[in-house]
Every structure is written in structure tokens, then in C-alpha cells.
């Protein structure tokens, strides 16, 4: 294991004022996003849209790396250059999603287990050769109090897989992003979200310890502690920030290299507000930044989709703006007046 390389990559991923762009939607998921703006799910459209994002001027100022899907890491941009070369030139490290998706867990109705460990060592070696510096594996935890989920068995199985994946990544010189997403779908309140997040994180770090994963070369990608989207009691930005930071302080070792949040269905502004409020509660033991998918892309894809032949630079301005806003939020220096600047 090349410890020095892992530490350097991890530190660069969460450099001050920088976060990660998640554009690793599977072919099915990007198809839904393209369809929502009136475009077909073709390889050319996927390439044109993602190339638009990755060629945003000065993207490297606030984006340290981007998580790619298998297709993109092998793909060439419209000028014939490899996407990974375009990224490296822009100062954006290539990352790769390596799980093969969350599937129904046998014997546990309504719960999902993430697959992809078989053959992972060889795939990671290939991805490292293709230029991947870090990887992502997403586990999905579902809260449904009526059905009694999540079960301990589901949390254990998902965290065990995350830890095996992380160990294999580090062996290949790749920094693992471990992502245990507690879904925000449902009627549960923020206290339930807190309890499930705490249990999941404590279980995860136990498994990472058992599998001898180097925390200094690992990045955590958690969901924020928020009430379910159908919970009648929604809470303030301050409440989300306090609950999330308190949960992390109770569950995450200080040795960890950094934390980058997923947005999980929050609006662009909510995701920025929450991150900023959390950083205002610092100093904290780890950098707290972002690895948003939808909360970085929502405005950009709408503008691009309205007319891809004319709106490339307008879409890039949208992405550049959100990256800058979240860059400030990662330092606790954002305020809503900046949105109009
Ligand atoms: P969202 O920010 O849209 O939740 O996506 C982040 C991600 O990478 C989920 O795995």
C-alpha cells in the first residue's frame, strides 16, 4: 500500500474551499435526467452533457475531483482527447464509481444491499491504470418504521461490503469514498434519522477497523441528518446542521481524512445552506465539504437541455456558480446575497 500517495490524494480531495462533483450516474439514471430536459439517452448526449460540465472555465478552483461512471473514464471528448486528460489539465482528479448498484437483499423485504465485490481487485487495477485516483461505493439504508427497517443485518452487510471495498481500493493506491446513504424518503422525523445515522456510522467504522482500513486515506460521504421528505415536522437549517455535526462528532474518528456530503434530493440552495451552517459550528476534526450530484447539476442540466447547441457556456456558468457557492460553504463563508453576484 502506498500510504504517501493515499494521504496526498485524500488531502487534495478536501483541500480548503474545494469539493467533489458527482457525475457517476449509471446509464439508467442519467437517462432519467436527460429525459427530464427532453433529450434521448444516447452515448453522444451523455458525452456532450458531461463534457460541458468538465470543460467549465476554472472548474478546478472549487472542484478537486469528479466521480465518473465506467463509460466516461474510457471516453473521449468531442475533440478526441480522453475525458481523463481533459480533467487532469483542468486540475480535476478523476474518480470512479465501482459498485454495481443497490439490489434487493434476500430475506429482508424492502431493504437494499450493494453489490460489486466479485472481481473488484482486477477492476480497481484497471481503473488505476486508466487514471482513477479515488473511487466511490454507495450503500443505501432505508428507514421505514412500520416495517421495522433498517434491520441490523442490513446495516452490517452493507458496512462489511464498504469495508472490503475500501481495503481493496487502498491496496490499489486508490482513495475510497465510503458512502452510507440514509435515504430521506419517508415520514420519519429527524430524531429517527439521527439514530439510524449514528448506528450506521458506528457500525461502519467498526468494520473499517476490523478490515484494517487506513482512515487517514479514506473519505466519508454521508447523508445529512434530515427528517424524511414526508415528515410533517420539517426543521430549520440550524437544526439540520446541529444534528448532523453532533452525530458525526459522536461516530467518526478524528483520524479520517475528510467528509463530503451527498445532497440526496435537497435543492441546490438547501444543500449549500446546510453545509455552510455546519462549517460555522467549527472548528471540527475533519474538513466538511461536498460531493453533490443533483445539487451541483440541477440548474446546469436545465439550461443545457433547453438548447445544447447554444447553451454550453450558460450551463457552464450555472455549474461554476454552484461550485463557487459550495466552495464558500465548505469554509463557512457563504451567504445568500452571493447567489445574485
Ligand atoms: P446526490 O447529491 O444527487 O445525492 O448524488 C450524490 C451521489 O453521488 C449519490 O451517490
Coordinates of C-alpha atoms and ligand atoms in Angstrom, one line a residue:
X1 CA 0.0 0.0 0.0
X2 CA 1.4 3.4 -1.0
X3 CA 0.4 5.4 2.1
X4 CA 2.0 8.6 1.0
X5 CA 0.1 8.6 -2.3
X6 CA -3.2 7.8 -0.4
X7 CA -2.7 10.6 2.1
X8 CA -1.8 13.1 -0.7
X9 CA -4.8 12.3 -2.8
X10 CA -7.2 12.4 0.2
X11 CA -5.9 15.8 1.3
X12 CA -6.2 17.2 -2.2
X13 CA -9.8 15.9 -2.4
X14 CA -10.8 18.0 0.6
X15 CA -8.5 21.0 0.1
X16 CA -9.9 24.2 1.6
X17 CA -12.8 25.6 -0.4
X18 CA -13.0 22.6 -2.7
X19 CA -15.4 19.6 -3.1
X20 CA -16.2 16.8 -5.5
X21 CA -18.6 16.8 -8.5
X22 CA -20.6 13.5 -8.7
X23 CA -21.3 12.7 -12.4
X24 CA -21.3 9.0 -12.0
X25 CA -25.0 8.4 -12.7
X26 CA -25.5 4.9 -14.1
X27 CA -26.7 4.8 -17.7
X28 CA -30.3 4.3 -16.4
X29 CA -30.2 7.2 -14.0
X30 CA -28.6 9.7 -16.5
X31 CA -31.3 8.6 -18.9
X32 CA -33.9 9.9 -16.5
X33 CA -32.1 13.2 -16.0
X34 CA -31.7 13.6 -19.8
X35 CA -35.3 12.7 -20.3
X36 CA -36.4 15.4 -17.8
X37 CA -34.9 18.0 -20.1
X38 CA -36.2 16.5 -23.3
X39 CA -33.2 14.5 -24.6
X40 CA -32.5 11.0 -25.5
X41 CA -30.2 8.7 -23.6
X42 CA -27.6 8.2 -26.3
X43 CA -23.8 7.9 -25.8
X44 CA -23.3 11.2 -27.6
X45 CA -25.7 13.1 -25.5
X46 CA -24.2 11.6 -22.3
X47 CA -20.8 12.6 -23.5
X48 CA -21.8 16.1 -24.7
X49 CA -23.5 16.9 -21.4
X50 CA -20.7 15.6 -19.2
X51 CA -18.0 17.2 -21.4
X52 CA -19.9 20.5 -21.0
X53 CA -19.6 20.2 -17.2
X54 CA -16.0 19.1 -17.2
X55 CA -14.8 21.9 -19.5
X56 CA -16.3 24.7 -17.3
X57 CA -13.8 27.5 -17.1
X58 CA -11.7 27.4 -13.8
X59 CA -13.6 24.4 -12.6
X60 CA -10.6 23.3 -10.7
X61 CA -10.9 26.3 -8.4
X62 CA -13.7 24.8 -6.4
X63 CA -13.9 21.2 -7.7
X64 CA -11.0 18.9 -6.7
X65 CA -12.3 15.8 -8.4
X66 CA -15.2 14.3 -10.3
X67 CA -16.7 10.8 -9.9
X68 CA -17.1 9.2 -13.2
X69 CA -19.1 6.2 -14.5
X70 CA -17.3 3.3 -16.3
X71 CA -18.3 4.7 -19.7
X72 CA -16.9 8.2 -19.1
X73 CA -13.5 7.1 -17.8
X74 CA -12.9 5.3 -21.1
X75 CA -14.5 8.0 -23.2
X76 CA -13.0 10.7 -25.5
X77 CA -14.4 14.3 -25.6
X78 CA -15.6 15.8 -28.9
X79 CA -12.1 17.0 -29.7
X80 CA -10.7 13.4 -29.5
X81 CA -8.9 13.9 -26.1
X82 CA -9.7 11.5 -23.3
X83 CA -12.0 12.9 -20.7
X84 CA -9.5 12.0 -18.0
X85 CA -6.8 14.1 -19.8
X86 CA -9.3 17.0 -20.1
X87 CA -9.9 16.7 -16.3
X88 CA -6.2 16.4 -15.4
X89 CA -5.4 19.5 -17.4
X90 CA -8.2 21.4 -15.6
X91 CA -6.8 20.3 -12.2
X92 CA -9.8 17.9 -11.5
X93 CA -8.8 14.5 -10.3
X94 CA -10.6 11.5 -12.0
X95 CA -12.6 9.3 -9.6
X96 CA -14.7 6.2 -10.4
X97 CA -17.9 4.6 -9.1
X98 CA -17.1 0.9 -8.7
X99 CA -20.2 -0.6 -7.0
X100 CA -22.6 -2.3 -9.4
X101 CA -25.7 -0.9 -7.7
X102 CA -28.0 -1.5 -4.7
X103 CA -30.2 -4.6 -5.1
X104 CA -33.0 -6.2 -3.0
X105 CA -31.4 -8.0 -0.1
X106 CA -32.5 -11.7 0.0
X107 CA -34.6 -12.4 3.1
X108 CA -35.0 -8.7 4.0
X109 CA -38.1 -7.2 2.3
X110 CA -37.7 -3.6 1.4
X111 CA -34.0 -3.4 2.1
X112 CA -31.1 -3.0 -0.3
X113 CA -27.6 -4.4 -0.4
X114 CA -24.9 -3.0 -2.7
X115 CA -23.2 -5.5 -5.0
X116 CA -19.8 -5.4 -6.8
X117 CA -17.1 -7.1 -4.7
X118 CA -16.6 -10.0 -7.1
X119 CA -13.7 -9.2 -9.4
X120 CA -13.2 -5.8 -7.8
X121 CA -9.4 -6.2 -7.3
X122 CA -8.9 -6.6 -11.0
X123 CA -11.3 -3.8 -11.9
X124 CA -9.5 -1.4 -9.5
X125 CA -6.1 -2.2 -11.0
X126 CA -7.6 -1.3 -14.4
X127 CA -9.2 1.9 -13.2
X128 CA -5.9 2.9 -11.6
X129 CA -4.2 2.4 -15.0
X130 CA -6.9 4.5 -16.6
X131 CA -6.1 7.3 -14.2
X132 CA -8.6 7.0 -11.3
X133 CA -7.2 8.5 -8.1
X134 CA -10.2 7.7 -5.9
X135 CA -13.4 5.6 -6.0
X136 CA -16.9 5.5 -4.7
X137 CA -19.2 2.8 -3.3
X138 CA -22.7 3.7 -2.2
X139 CA -24.7 1.7 0.3
X140 CA -28.4 2.5 0.7
X141 CA -30.1 2.3 4.1
X142 CA -33.9 2.6 4.1
X143 CA -36.0 3.9 7.0
X144 CA -39.5 2.6 7.3
X145 CA -40.6 2.4 11.0
X146 CA -43.8 0.4 10.1
X147 CA -41.7 -2.3 8.5
X148 CA -39.1 -2.2 11.2
X149 CA -36.3 -1.1 8.8
X150 CA -33.4 -0.8 8.7
X151 CA -32.5 -4.1 10.2
X152 CA -29.2 -4.7 11.9
X153 CA -28.5 -7.4 9.4
X154 CA -28.9 -4.9 6.5
X155 CA -26.6 -2.3 8.2
X156 CA -24.0 -5.0 8.9
X157 CA -24.0 -6.5 5.4
X158 CA -23.7 -3.0 3.8
X159 CA -20.9 -1.8 6.1
X160 CA -19.0 -5.1 5.7
X161 CA -19.1 -4.6 1.9
X162 CA -18.0 -1.0 2.3
X163 CA -15.0 -2.0 4.4
X164 CA -13.9 -4.8 2.0
X165 CA -14.2 -2.4 -0.9
X166 CA -12.2 0.3 1.0
X167 CA -9.4 -2.2 1.8
X168 CA -9.2 -3.3 -1.9
X169 CA -9.1 0.4 -3.0
X170 CA -6.2 1.2 -0.7
X171 CA -4.3 -1.9 -1.9
X172 CA -4.6 -0.4 -5.5
X173 CA -3.4 3.0 -4.4
X174 CA -6.9 4.5 -4.8
X175 CA -8.6 6.5 -2.0
X176 CA -12.0 5.0 -1.1
X177 CA -15.1 7.2 -0.7
X178 CA -17.3 5.2 1.6
X179 CA -20.9 6.3 1.2
X180 CA -23.6 5.0 3.5
X181 CA -26.7 6.9 2.3
X182 CA -29.6 7.0 4.7
X183 CA -32.5 7.7 2.3
X184 CA -34.5 10.8 3.1
X185 CA -37.7 9.3 1.6
X186 CA -40.4 8.7 4.2
X187 CA -42.3 10.0 7.1
X188 CA -39.7 9.6 9.8
X189 CA -38.7 12.5 12.0
X190 CA -35.2 14.0 12.5
X191 CA -34.6 12.1 15.7
X192 CA -35.1 8.8 13.9
X193 CA -32.8 9.9 11.1
X194 CA -30.2 10.8 13.8
X195 CA -30.4 7.4 15.5
X196 CA -30.2 5.4 12.2
X197 CA -27.3 7.6 11.1
X198 CA -25.4 7.1 14.4
X199 CA -25.9 3.3 14.3
X200 CA -24.8 3.1 10.7
X201 CA -21.7 5.2 11.1
X202 CA -20.7 3.4 14.3
X203 CA -21.1 0.1 12.6
X204 CA -19.2 1.3 9.5
X205 CA -16.2 2.5 11.5
X206 CA -16.2 -0.8 13.4
X207 CA -16.0 -2.7 10.1
X208 CA -13.3 -0.3 8.7
X209 CA -11.3 -1.0 11.9
X210 CA -11.7 -4.8 11.6
X211 CA -10.6 -4.7 7.9
X212 CA -7.6 -2.6 8.8
X213 CA -8.6 0.3 6.5
X214 CA -6.3 3.4 6.9
X215 CA -8.7 6.2 8.0
X216 CA -6.2 8.9 7.1
X217 CA -6.6 7.7 3.5
X218 CA -10.4 7.4 3.5
X219 CA -13.2 9.9 2.7
X220 CA -16.7 9.5 4.2
X221 CA -19.7 10.6 2.1
X222 CA -22.7 10.6 4.4
X223 CA -26.2 12.0 4.1
X224 CA -27.1 14.9 6.3
X225 CA -29.4 14.2 9.3
X226 CA -32.7 15.5 8.0
X227 CA -36.3 14.5 8.6
X228 CA -38.0 12.3 6.0
X229 CA -39.4 14.2 3.0
X230 CA -42.9 13.3 4.0
X231 CA -42.5 14.1 7.7
X232 CA -45.0 16.7 8.9
X233 CA -42.3 18.3 11.1
X234 CA -39.7 19.8 8.9
X235 CA -36.8 21.7 10.7
X236 CA -34.6 24.7 10.3
X237 CA -31.2 24.9 8.6
X238 CA -29.6 25.4 12.1
X239 CA -31.3 22.2 13.4
X240 CA -30.1 20.1 10.5
X241 CA -26.5 21.5 11.0
X242 CA -26.5 20.8 14.7
X243 CA -28.0 17.3 14.4
X244 CA -25.6 16.3 11.6
X245 CA -22.4 17.7 13.3
X246 CA -23.4 16.2 16.6
X247 CA -24.0 12.8 15.0
X248 CA -20.6 12.9 13.2
X249 CA -18.8 14.1 16.4
X250 CA -20.2 11.0 18.2
X251 CA -19.4 8.5 15.5
X252 CA -16.5 9.5 13.3
X253 CA -12.8 9.1 14.4
X254 CA -10.7 12.3 14.1
X255 CA -8.1 10.4 12.0
X256 CA -10.5 10.3 9.0
X257 CA -9.1 12.4 6.1
X258 CA -12.4 14.2 5.4
X259 CA -16.2 14.2 4.9
X260 CA -18.0 15.2 1.8
X261 CA -21.8 15.2 1.8
X262 CA -24.2 13.8 -0.8
X263 CA -27.3 16.0 -1.5
X264 CA -29.8 13.2 -1.6
X265 CA -32.8 15.2 -3.0
X266 CA -32.2 18.5 -1.3
X267 CA -32.5 21.6 -3.5
X268 CA -29.3 23.4 -4.6
X269 CA -29.8 26.2 -2.1
X270 CA -30.7 23.8 0.8
X271 CA -27.6 21.8 0.2
X272 CA -25.4 24.9 0.2
X273 CA -27.1 26.4 3.3
X274 CA -26.8 23.2 5.3
X275 CA -23.1 22.8 4.5
X276 CA -22.3 26.4 5.4
X277 CA -24.2 26.3 8.7
X278 CA -22.3 23.1 9.7
X279 CA -18.9 24.8 8.9
X280 CA -19.9 27.8 11.0
X281 CA -20.1 25.3 14.0
X282 CA -16.3 24.6 13.7
X283 CA -13.5 24.1 14.3
X284 CA -14.2 20.4 13.5
X285 CA -11.8 17.4 13.5
X286 CA -12.1 16.9 9.7
X287 CA -12.8 19.1 6.6
X288 CA -16.5 19.1 5.9
X289 CA -17.2 19.6 2.2
X290 CA -19.5 18.5 -0.7
X291 CA -19.8 15.7 -3.2
X292 CA -23.1 16.7 -4.7
X293 CA -24.7 15.2 -7.8
X294 CA -28.1 16.8 -8.2
X295 CA -27.3 19.9 -6.0
X296 CA -24.5 20.8 -8.4
X297 CA -26.2 19.9 -11.7
X298 CA -29.9 20.7 -11.4
X299 CA -29.7 24.3 -12.9
X300 CA -26.9 23.4 -15.3
X301 CA -28.7 20.4 -16.9
X302 CA -31.9 22.5 -17.3
X303 CA -30.1 25.3 -19.1
X304 CA -28.0 22.8 -21.2
X305 CA -31.1 20.8 -22.1
X306 CA -33.1 23.8 -23.3
X307 CA -30.7 24.1 -26.3
X308 CA -27.4 22.1 -26.2
X309 CA -26.2 23.7 -29.4
X310 CA -26.4 27.2 -27.9
X311 CA -26.3 26.9 -24.2
X312 CA -23.0 25.3 -23.4
X313 CA -21.4 28.4 -21.8
X314 CA -24.7 29.3 -20.0
X315 CA -24.8 25.8 -18.5
X316 CA -21.1 26.1 -17.5
X317 CA -21.9 29.3 -15.7
X318 CA -24.6 27.6 -13.7
X319 CA -22.2 24.8 -12.6
X320 CA -19.4 27.3 -12.0
X321 CA -21.7 29.4 -9.8
X322 CA -22.9 26.4 -7.7
X323 CA -19.3 25.1 -7.3
X324 CA -18.2 28.6 -6.1
X325 CA -21.2 28.9 -3.6
X326 CA -20.4 25.5 -2.2
X327 CA -16.7 26.3 -2.1
X328 CA -17.6 29.2 0.2
X329 CA -20.0 27.0 2.2
X330 CA -17.1 24.5 2.8
X331 CA -15.4 27.3 4.6
X332 CA -18.5 28.6 6.4
X333 CA -18.2 31.8 4.4
X334 CA -21.3 31.6 2.3
X335 CA -24.3 33.9 2.5
X336 CA -27.4 34.1 0.3
X337 CA -26.5 37.6 -1.1
X338 CA -23.8 35.8 -3.0
X339 CA -26.4 34.0 -5.1
X340 CA -27.1 37.1 -7.2
X341 CA -23.5 38.1 -7.6
Ligands
LIG1 P1 -26.8 13.4 -5.0 O1 -26.0 14.6 -4.4 O2 -27.7 13.8 -6.1 O3 -27.5 12.7 -3.9 O4 -25.7 12.5 -5.6 C1 -24.6 12.2 -4.9 C2 -24.1 10.8 -5.1 O5 -23.0 10.6 -5.7 C3 -25.0 9.8 -4.7 O6 -24.3 8.5 -4.8

